[in-house]
Amino acid sequence: MKRIFLGMLTVLAIVVAGVLLSGCLSVSRAAEFFPALQSSTRSKAESVRADWSALTPYTAGKTEYRYFSPYSGRANLTPCDHYGPLLPYIGAEMSLSGYVMDAIPLYGLVTADGRIVTAPVYTEVLTNYGPFLLLYRTDGADGQTRVTIAARDGSWVRDAGDWREFIPFDDRLALSRADGSVQILDAGGNLAAEFSRDELTPFLGDDFLWGDPMIGYIEGCALSYEHGYLTAAFYDEDSPWGNYWRYECFINPESGTVSGTAPANWRPDDGWAYENPPEIAGYCYPEEVQDLTRGDIYYAAYPDCAELDGDWSLDLLDAEGTLLVEDCMTSSALQWRPVVADGMLGVVKDGAFTYTDISTGDVMFRYPLRTNSD
């Protein structure tokens, strides 16, 4: 069974409420934001060479404010047809006490040309859900986490309501809800299908509940998508499938039918599909980083593995293992791997989140980090 736990890494972040502060955008062209490279190549058909040492060293200039109009501010994302691809940025640091982490990042949205669309009000921005963005926000009044579903370009926005799980499949998004229903959205954010609790109880029981990711899927019914069907299953160590899940319901999103019998020749997925990262000479623990808008593959990896200490600095490499940016960031509670979007590298460094053009070293966006004590 292909268990859809894509959002599990965000659980620690989305349970925390805080006061979020917006800030200003400083846009400047800079050099030596990263150590100069003698040459660098990009994962493209053509090679792009850049010698950043020829650029003028960066010095902080006058702060500039630059926002997209309409600017959503601290409110949820305002739909607009003219944003283009929306990129996440880390804009604030929420300090914590008596918790497993000292601080967590807060995210906002910015256009590819560096215009801020929202203040850093989200505890997580998930971009690996096909044509959808999932924007998590914790309400400081009641501590509830609410999710906004949006197009990747912000052209439409809708509230997820009382959600339980999100399952992306075939450019659609299924979500289970607290009332027991299942909804399916198409790529335009429209409700393509809905299955009520009454339609599912004959197979799942009158008292079934969808698993709450904040509590644990073992305590409820888990929704997933496998081989053309949305499935509902309960944790069962004696599962006849041998994977600890007992499948009770099969939803065909194409025909809109629900059945308690597995389709002919249907079998659950064997488990996680995992590919070992490539071996790159001089590096260890390479982590794949995909460009959020172009799809190009990069790797963030640790050099000089024999000398790793508490401050682990990462290099950015292209798909062939060629060094692009040396010492691009240091893993921290705010960011454990870099973001790459629209050919730009996004990292927290020197007290700010910056998007820098990988091929030229030009800083395209720089936002000084705020804290909840500012």
GROMACS .gro file of C-alpha atoms in nm:
model
  374
    1MET     CA    1   0.000   0.000   0.000
    2LYS     CA    2   0.141   0.332  -0.098
    3ARG     CA    3   0.081   0.515   0.225
    4ILE     CA    4   0.036   0.883   0.165
    5PHE     CA    5   0.229   1.038   0.450
    6LEU     CA    6   0.374   1.330   0.250
    7GLY     CA    7   0.272   1.579   0.512
    8MET     CA    8   0.404   1.392   0.815
    9LEU     CA    9   0.728   1.593   0.833
   10THR     CA   10   0.522   1.904   0.891
   11VAL     CA   11   0.339   1.783   1.202
   12LEU     CA   12   0.582   1.939   1.449
   13ALA     CA   13   0.555   2.273   1.274
   14ILE     CA   14   0.180   2.297   1.231
   15VAL     CA   15   0.085   2.227   1.594
   16VAL     CA   16   0.241   2.550   1.720
   17ALA     CA   17   0.054   2.881   1.733
   18GLY     CA   18   0.224   3.220   1.744
   19VAL     CA   19   0.209   3.582   1.651
   20LEU     CA   20   0.333   3.636   1.298
   21LEU     CA   21   0.494   3.957   1.187
   22SER     CA   22   0.531   4.074   0.830
   23GLY     CA   23   0.841   4.249   0.703
   24CYS     CA   24   0.987   4.430   0.412
   25LEU     CA   25   1.163   4.317   0.099
   26SER     CA   26   1.518   4.418   0.024
   27VAL     CA   27   1.617   4.362  -0.336
   28SER     CA   28   1.976   4.403  -0.438
   29ARG     CA   29   2.234   4.255  -0.665
   30ALA     CA   30   2.517   4.101  -0.473
   31ALA     CA   31   2.838   3.918  -0.516
   32GLU     CA   32   3.012   3.661  -0.306
   33PHE     CA   33   2.688   3.576  -0.129
   34PHE     CA   34   2.841   3.237  -0.183
   35PRO     CA   35   3.215   3.174  -0.228
   36ALA     CA   36   3.323   3.248  -0.583
   37LEU     CA   37   3.320   2.963  -0.829
   38GLN     CA   38   3.577   2.925  -1.104
   39SER     CA   39   3.311   2.763  -1.317
   40SER     CA   40   2.968   2.620  -1.274
   41THR     CA   41   2.730   2.429  -1.492
   42ARG     CA   42   2.358   2.385  -1.473
   43SER     CA   43   2.148   2.077  -1.534
   44LYS     CA   44   2.049   2.188  -1.882
   45ALA     CA   45   2.128   2.081  -2.234
   46GLU     CA   46   2.366   2.375  -2.255
   47SER     CA   47   2.640   2.464  -2.004
   48VAL     CA   48   2.633   2.797  -1.824
   49ARG     CA   49   2.962   2.922  -1.678
   50ALA     CA   50   2.983   3.189  -1.413
   51ASP     CA   51   3.275   3.349  -1.229
   52TRP     CA   52   3.118   3.519  -0.929
   53SER     CA   53   3.454   3.656  -0.811
   54ALA     CA   54   3.427   3.931  -1.073
   55LEU     CA   55   3.118   4.075  -0.906
   56THR     CA   56   3.123   4.354  -0.651
   57PRO     CA   57   3.114   4.222  -0.293
   58TYR     CA   58   2.778   4.260  -0.124
   59THR     CA   59   2.717   4.545   0.116
   60ALA     CA   60   2.382   4.609   0.276
   61GLY     CA   61   2.200   4.890   0.102
   62LYS     CA   62   1.886   5.088   0.167
   63THR     CA   63   1.591   4.869   0.242
   64GLU     CA   64   1.334   4.859  -0.037
   65TYR     CA   65   0.971   4.758  -0.002
   66ARG     CA   66   0.825   4.577  -0.299
   67TYR     CA   67   0.494   4.398  -0.289
   68PHE     CA   68   0.264   4.242  -0.542
   69SER     CA   69  -0.071   4.414  -0.594
   70PRO     CA   70  -0.303   4.275  -0.466
   71TYR     CA   71  -0.094   4.211  -0.156
   72SER     CA   72  -0.252   3.957   0.076
   73GLY     CA   73  -0.053   4.066   0.382
   74ARG     CA   74  -0.130   3.860   0.692
   75ALA     CA   75  -0.456   3.738   0.542
   76ASN     CA   76  -0.482   3.417   0.344
   77LEU     CA   77  -0.370   3.413  -0.018
   78THR     CA   78  -0.588   3.630  -0.243
   79PRO     CA   79  -0.657   3.456  -0.578
   80CYS     CA   80  -0.515   3.634  -0.882
   81ASP     CA   81  -0.451   3.537  -1.245
   82HIS     CA   82  -0.125   3.734  -1.272
   83TYR     CA   83   0.109   3.597  -1.006
   84GLY     CA   84   0.283   3.335  -1.215
   85PRO     CA   85   0.445   3.051  -1.016
   86LEU     CA   86   0.428   3.116  -0.642
   87LEU     CA   87   0.742   3.029  -0.445
   88PRO     CA   88   0.777   2.975  -0.071
   89TYR     CA   89   1.014   3.187   0.136
   90ILE     CA   90   1.108   3.170   0.503
   91GLY     CA   91   1.029   3.511   0.648
   92ALA     CA   92   1.008   3.468   1.024
   93GLU     CA   93   1.143   3.255   1.303
   94MET     CA   94   0.905   3.152   1.578
   95SER     CA   95   1.097   3.094   1.900
   96LEU     CA   96   0.972   2.817   2.127
   97SER     CA   97   1.033   2.711   2.485
   98GLY     CA   98   0.971   2.375   2.648
   99TYR     CA   99   0.945   2.212   2.307
  100VAL     CA  100   1.148   1.966   2.104
  101MET     CA  101   1.286   2.250   1.891
  102ASP     CA  102   1.403   2.599   1.983
  103ALA     CA  103   1.246   2.758   1.675
  104ILE     CA  104   1.040   2.680   1.366
  105PRO     CA  105   1.020   2.868   1.036
  106LEU     CA  106   0.719   3.064   0.915
  107TYR     CA  107   0.660   3.086   0.541
  108GLY     CA  108   0.520   3.337   0.297
  109LEU     CA  109   0.469   3.337  -0.080
  110VAL     CA  110   0.663   3.539  -0.336
  111THR     CA  111   0.651   3.561  -0.716
  112ALA     CA  112   0.941   3.438  -0.927
  113ASP     CA  113   1.044   3.800  -0.993
  114GLY     CA  114   1.066   3.879  -0.622
  115ARG     CA  115   0.735   4.046  -0.532
  116ILE     CA  116   0.588   3.945  -0.196
  117VAL     CA  117   0.235   3.809  -0.215
  118THR     CA  118   0.177   3.710   0.149
  119ALA     CA  119   0.348   3.789   0.475
  120PRO     CA  120   0.514   3.491   0.652
  121VAL     CA  121   0.197   3.355   0.811
  122TYR     CA  122   0.214   2.984   0.722
  123THR     CA  123   0.364   2.709   0.935
  124GLU     CA  124   0.419   2.505   0.619
  125VAL     CA  125   0.386   2.541   0.243
  126LEU     CA  126   0.367   2.204   0.069
  127THR     CA  127   0.452   2.203  -0.300
  128ASN     CA  128   0.470   1.828  -0.375
  129TYR     CA  129   0.098   1.780  -0.438
  130GLY     CA  130   0.083   1.799  -0.816
  131PRO     CA  131  -0.085   2.120  -0.938
  132PHE     CA  132  -0.186   2.213  -0.583
  133LEU     CA  133  -0.033   2.417  -0.302
  134LEU     CA  134  -0.124   2.329   0.056
  135LEU     CA  135  -0.087   2.624   0.291
  136TYR     CA  136  -0.094   2.536   0.662
  137ARG     CA  137  -0.177   2.803   0.916
  138THR     CA  138  -0.224   2.777   1.293
  139ASP     CA  139  -0.487   2.995   1.453
  140GLY     CA  140  -0.345   3.163   1.761
  141ALA     CA  141  -0.689   3.188   1.922
  142ASP     CA  142  -0.783   2.820   1.931
  143GLY     CA  143  -0.462   2.646   1.822
  144GLN     CA  144  -0.637   2.479   1.528
  145THR     CA  145  -0.444   2.419   1.208
  146ARG     CA  146  -0.631   2.529   0.900
  147VAL     CA  147  -0.532   2.453   0.544
  148THR     CA  148  -0.582   2.658   0.230
  149ILE     CA  149  -0.572   2.470  -0.101
  150ALA     CA  150  -0.455   2.678  -0.395
  151ALA     CA  151  -0.334   2.651  -0.753
  152ARG     CA  152   0.043   2.659  -0.794
  153ASP     CA  153   0.002   2.999  -0.961
  154GLY     CA  154  -0.254   3.127  -0.710
  155SER     CA  155  -0.526   3.163  -0.974
  156TRP     CA  156  -0.779   2.997  -0.741
  157VAL     CA  157  -0.796   2.943  -0.367
  158ARG     CA  158  -1.031   2.742  -0.146
  159ASP     CA  159  -1.055   2.653   0.222
  160ALA     CA  160  -0.996   2.285   0.302
  161GLY     CA  161  -1.248   2.297   0.586
  162ASP     CA  162  -1.231   2.031   0.857
  163TRP     CA  163  -0.973   1.816   0.680
  164ARG     CA  164  -0.811   1.488   0.777
  165GLU     CA  165  -0.588   1.372   0.489
  166PHE     CA  166  -0.486   1.497   0.144
  167ILE     CA  167  -0.418   1.244  -0.130
  168PRO     CA  168  -0.283   1.369  -0.466
  169PHE     CA  169  -0.340   1.154  -0.775
  170ASP     CA  170  -0.353   1.213  -1.152
  171ASP     CA  171  -0.362   1.596  -1.120
  172ARG     CA  172  -0.648   1.567  -0.872
  173LEU     CA  173  -0.667   1.591  -0.496
  174ALA     CA  174  -0.874   1.373  -0.265
  175LEU     CA  175  -0.936   1.483   0.090
  176SER     CA  176  -1.102   1.300   0.374
  177ARG     CA  177  -1.304   1.509   0.616
  178ALA     CA  178  -1.406   1.501   0.981
  179ASP     CA  179  -1.769   1.432   0.887
  180GLY     CA  180  -1.660   1.106   0.722
  181SER     CA  181  -1.698   1.221   0.363
  182VAL     CA  182  -1.441   1.218   0.082
  183GLN     CA  183  -1.411   1.499  -0.172
  184ILE     CA  184  -1.218   1.504  -0.499
  185LEU     CA  185  -1.098   1.832  -0.651
  186ASP     CA  186  -0.987   1.875  -1.010
  187ALA     CA  187  -0.684   2.082  -1.116
  188GLY     CA  188  -0.903   2.392  -1.134
  189GLY     CA  189  -1.006   2.359  -0.770
  190ASN     CA  190  -1.358   2.247  -0.860
  191LEU     CA  191  -1.542   1.974  -0.670
  192ALA     CA  192  -1.528   1.686  -0.918
  193ALA     CA  193  -1.686   1.420  -0.693
  194GLU     CA  194  -1.803   1.368  -0.337
  195PHE     CA  195  -1.874   1.054  -0.138
  196SER     CA  196  -2.086   1.102   0.172
  197ARG     CA  197  -2.045   0.924   0.503
  198ASP     CA  198  -2.368   0.736   0.435
  199GLU     CA  199  -2.221   0.591   0.116
  200LEU     CA  200  -1.916   0.462   0.306
  201THR     CA  201  -2.062   0.332   0.634
  202PRO     CA  202  -2.189   0.004   0.479
  203PHE     CA  203  -1.823  -0.086   0.426
  204LEU     CA  204  -1.648   0.101   0.710
  205GLY     CA  205  -1.904   0.080   0.991
  206ASP     CA  206  -2.135   0.334   1.151
  207ASP     CA  207  -1.870   0.465   1.391
  208PHE     CA  208  -1.573   0.495   1.154
  209LEU     CA  209  -1.348   0.800   1.163
  210TRP     CA  210  -1.082   0.904   0.918
  211GLY     CA  211  -0.737   0.892   1.072
  212ASP     CA  212  -0.622   1.222   1.216
  213PRO     CA  213  -0.257   1.288   1.116
  214MET     CA  214  -0.215   1.484   1.440
  215ILE     CA  215  -0.297   1.174   1.645
  216GLY     CA  216  -0.196   0.879   1.433
  217TYR     CA  217  -0.342   0.682   1.148
  218ILE     CA  218  -0.362   0.362   1.353
  219GLU     CA  219  -0.649   0.518   1.549
  220GLY     CA  220  -0.872   0.558   1.244
  221CYS     CA  221  -0.934   0.469   0.884
  222ALA     CA  222  -0.658   0.566   0.641
  223LEU     CA  223  -0.722   0.690   0.288
  224SER     CA  224  -0.478   0.629   0.003
  225TYR     CA  225  -0.464   0.595  -0.375
  226GLU     CA  226  -0.339   0.275  -0.533
  227HIS     CA  227  -0.365   0.144  -0.887
  228GLY     CA  228  -0.660   0.356  -0.996
  229TYR     CA  229  -0.863   0.335  -0.674
  230LEU     CA  230  -0.897   0.534  -0.357
  231THR     CA  231  -0.882   0.283  -0.075
  232ALA     CA  232  -0.989   0.294   0.289
  233ALA     CA  233  -0.808   0.062   0.529
  234PHE     CA  234  -0.774  -0.008   0.901
  235TYR     CA  235  -0.451  -0.101   1.074
  236ASP     CA  236  -0.448  -0.477   1.126
  237GLU     CA  237  -0.142  -0.682   1.219
  238ASP     CA  238  -0.319  -0.990   1.079
  239SER     CA  239  -0.391  -0.829   0.743
  240PRO     CA  240  -0.444  -1.088   0.468
  241TRP     CA  241  -0.233  -0.867   0.245
  242GLY     CA  242   0.068  -0.899   0.473
  243ASN     CA  243   0.120  -0.525   0.508
  244TYR     CA  244  -0.063  -0.445   0.836
  245TRP     CA  245  -0.360  -0.290   0.657
  246ARG     CA  246  -0.707  -0.438   0.612
  247TYR     CA  247  -0.878  -0.290   0.306
  248GLU     CA  248  -1.253  -0.243   0.350
  249CYS     CA  249  -1.349   0.002   0.080
  250PHE     CA  250  -1.256   0.073  -0.283
  251ILE     CA  251  -1.366   0.399  -0.447
  252ASN     CA  252  -1.347   0.431  -0.824
  253PRO     CA  253  -1.297   0.805  -0.891
  254GLU     CA  254  -1.380   0.761  -1.259
  255SER     CA  255  -1.715   0.586  -1.224
  256GLY     CA  256  -1.807   0.720  -0.880
  257THR     CA  257  -1.879   0.370  -0.749
  258VAL     CA  258  -1.792   0.227  -0.407
  259SER     CA  259  -1.726  -0.139  -0.337
  260GLY     CA  260  -1.619  -0.356  -0.047
  261THR     CA  261  -1.448  -0.603  -0.279
  262ALA     CA  262  -1.103  -0.556  -0.427
  263PRO     CA  263  -1.105  -0.518  -0.807
  264ALA     CA  264  -0.987  -0.816  -1.008
  265ASN     CA  265  -0.608  -0.857  -1.004
  266TRP     CA  266  -0.574  -0.562  -0.762
  267ARG     CA  267  -0.296  -0.574  -0.506
  268PRO     CA  268  -0.167  -0.304  -0.273
  269ASP     CA  269   0.171  -0.150  -0.330
  270ASP     CA  270   0.457  -0.341  -0.173
  271GLY     CA  271   0.575  -0.039   0.022
  272TRP     CA  272   0.784   0.271  -0.016
  273ALA     CA  273   0.954   0.307  -0.350
  274TYR     CA  274   1.302   0.428  -0.259
  275GLU     CA  275   1.602   0.480  -0.482
  276ASN     CA  276   1.945   0.509  -0.330
  277PRO     CA  277   2.106   0.846  -0.404
  278PRO     CA  278   2.399   0.844  -0.645
  279GLU     CA  279   2.753   0.820  -0.519
  280ILE     CA  280   2.931   1.151  -0.579
  281ALA     CA  281   3.309   1.161  -0.534
  282GLY     CA  282   3.410   1.382  -0.243
  283TYR     CA  283   3.057   1.405  -0.100
  284CYS     CA  284   2.831   1.213   0.133
  285TYR     CA  285   2.460   1.203   0.207
  286PRO     CA  286   2.345   1.365  -0.119
  287GLU     CA  287   1.982   1.475  -0.102
  288GLU     CA  288   1.780   1.523  -0.420
  289VAL     CA  289   1.639   1.874  -0.467
  290GLN     CA  290   1.395   1.933  -0.751
  291ASP     CA  291   1.333   2.274  -0.902
  292LEU     CA  292   0.978   2.358  -0.795
  293THR     CA  293   0.886   2.520  -1.127
  294ARG     CA  294   1.117   2.366  -1.391
  295GLY     CA  295   1.154   2.014  -1.255
  296ASP     CA  296   1.535   2.006  -1.292
  297ILE     CA  297   1.715   1.779  -1.048
  298TYR     CA  298   1.993   1.901  -0.818
  299TYR     CA  299   2.169   1.753  -0.517
  300ALA     CA  300   2.257   1.908  -0.183
  301ALA     CA  301   2.548   1.719  -0.028
  302TYR     CA  302   2.809   1.742   0.247
  303PRO     CA  303   3.174   1.775   0.138
  304ASP     CA  304   3.474   1.651   0.338
  305CYS     CA  305   3.265   1.390   0.514
  306ALA     CA  306   3.552   1.276   0.736
  307GLU     CA  307   3.560   1.621   0.896
  308LEU     CA  308   3.188   1.672   0.962
  309ASP     CA  309   3.115   1.847   1.290
  310GLY     CA  310   2.817   2.028   1.439
  311ASP     CA  311   2.809   2.291   1.163
  312TRP     CA  312   2.737   2.087   0.854
  313SER     CA  313   2.764   2.304   0.546
  314LEU     CA  314   2.605   2.191   0.220
  315ASP     CA  315   2.715   2.232  -0.141
  316LEU     CA  316   2.471   2.246  -0.433
  317LEU     CA  317   2.548   2.013  -0.726
  318ASP     CA  318   2.380   1.959  -1.059
  319ALA     CA  319   2.233   1.625  -1.168
  320GLU     CA  320   2.576   1.508  -1.290
  321GLY     CA  321   2.743   1.592  -0.960
  322THR     CA  322   2.915   1.911  -1.080
  323LEU     CA  323   2.964   2.175  -0.811
  324LEU     CA  324   2.738   2.476  -0.865
  325VAL     CA  325   2.739   2.662  -0.534
  326GLU     CA  326   2.986   2.596  -0.255
  327ASP     CA  327   2.884   2.637   0.109
  328CYS     CA  328   2.530   2.727   0.006
  329MET     CA  329   2.379   2.682   0.353
  330THR     CA  330   2.421   2.523   0.694
  331SER     CA  331   2.150   2.282   0.805
  332SER     CA  332   1.944   2.424   1.089
  333ALA     CA  333   1.606   2.400   1.254
  334LEU     CA  334   1.480   2.664   1.009
  335GLN     CA  335   1.598   2.489   0.694
  336TRP     CA  336   1.750   2.145   0.654
  337ARG     CA  337   1.795   2.155   0.277
  338PRO     CA  338   1.791   2.435   0.016
  339VAL     CA  339   1.500   2.528  -0.206
  340VAL     CA  340   1.549   2.551  -0.583
  341ALA     CA  341   1.284   2.728  -0.788
  342ASP     CA  342   1.289   2.885  -1.133
  343GLY     CA  343   1.666   2.836  -1.155
  344MET     CA  344   1.722   3.013  -0.822
  345LEU     CA  345   1.866   2.887  -0.496
  346GLY     CA  346   1.663   2.973  -0.186
  347VAL     CA  347   1.841   2.958   0.151
  348VAL     CA  348   1.847   3.110   0.496
  349LYS     CA  349   2.187   3.270   0.540
  350ASP     CA  350   2.328   3.575   0.720
  351GLY     CA  351   1.998   3.656   0.886
  352ALA     CA  352   1.786   3.659   0.572
  353PHE     CA  353   1.614   3.431   0.325
  354THR     CA  354   1.753   3.489  -0.022
  355TYR     CA  355   1.672   3.364  -0.372
  356THR     CA  356   1.989   3.382  -0.583
  357ASP     CA  357   2.022   3.302  -0.954
  358ILE     CA  358   2.235   2.989  -0.966
  359SER     CA  359   2.409   3.072  -1.293
  360THR     CA  360   2.496   3.438  -1.227
  361GLY     CA  361   2.501   3.483  -0.849
  362ASP     CA  362   2.255   3.773  -0.872
  363VAL     CA  363   2.036   3.811  -0.565
  364MET     CA  364   1.678   3.821  -0.689
  365PHE     CA  365   1.502   3.836  -0.352
  366ARG     CA  366   1.622   3.902   0.003
  367TYR     CA  367   1.397   3.910   0.308
  368PRO     CA  368   1.545   3.976   0.655
  369LEU     CA  369   1.416   3.721   0.905
  370ARG     CA  370   1.176   3.839   1.174
  371THR     CA  371   1.109   3.668   1.507
  372ASN     CA  372   0.799   3.646   1.721
  373SER     CA  373   0.971   3.873   1.970
  374ASP     CA  374   1.031   4.158   1.721
   0.00000   0.00000   0.00000
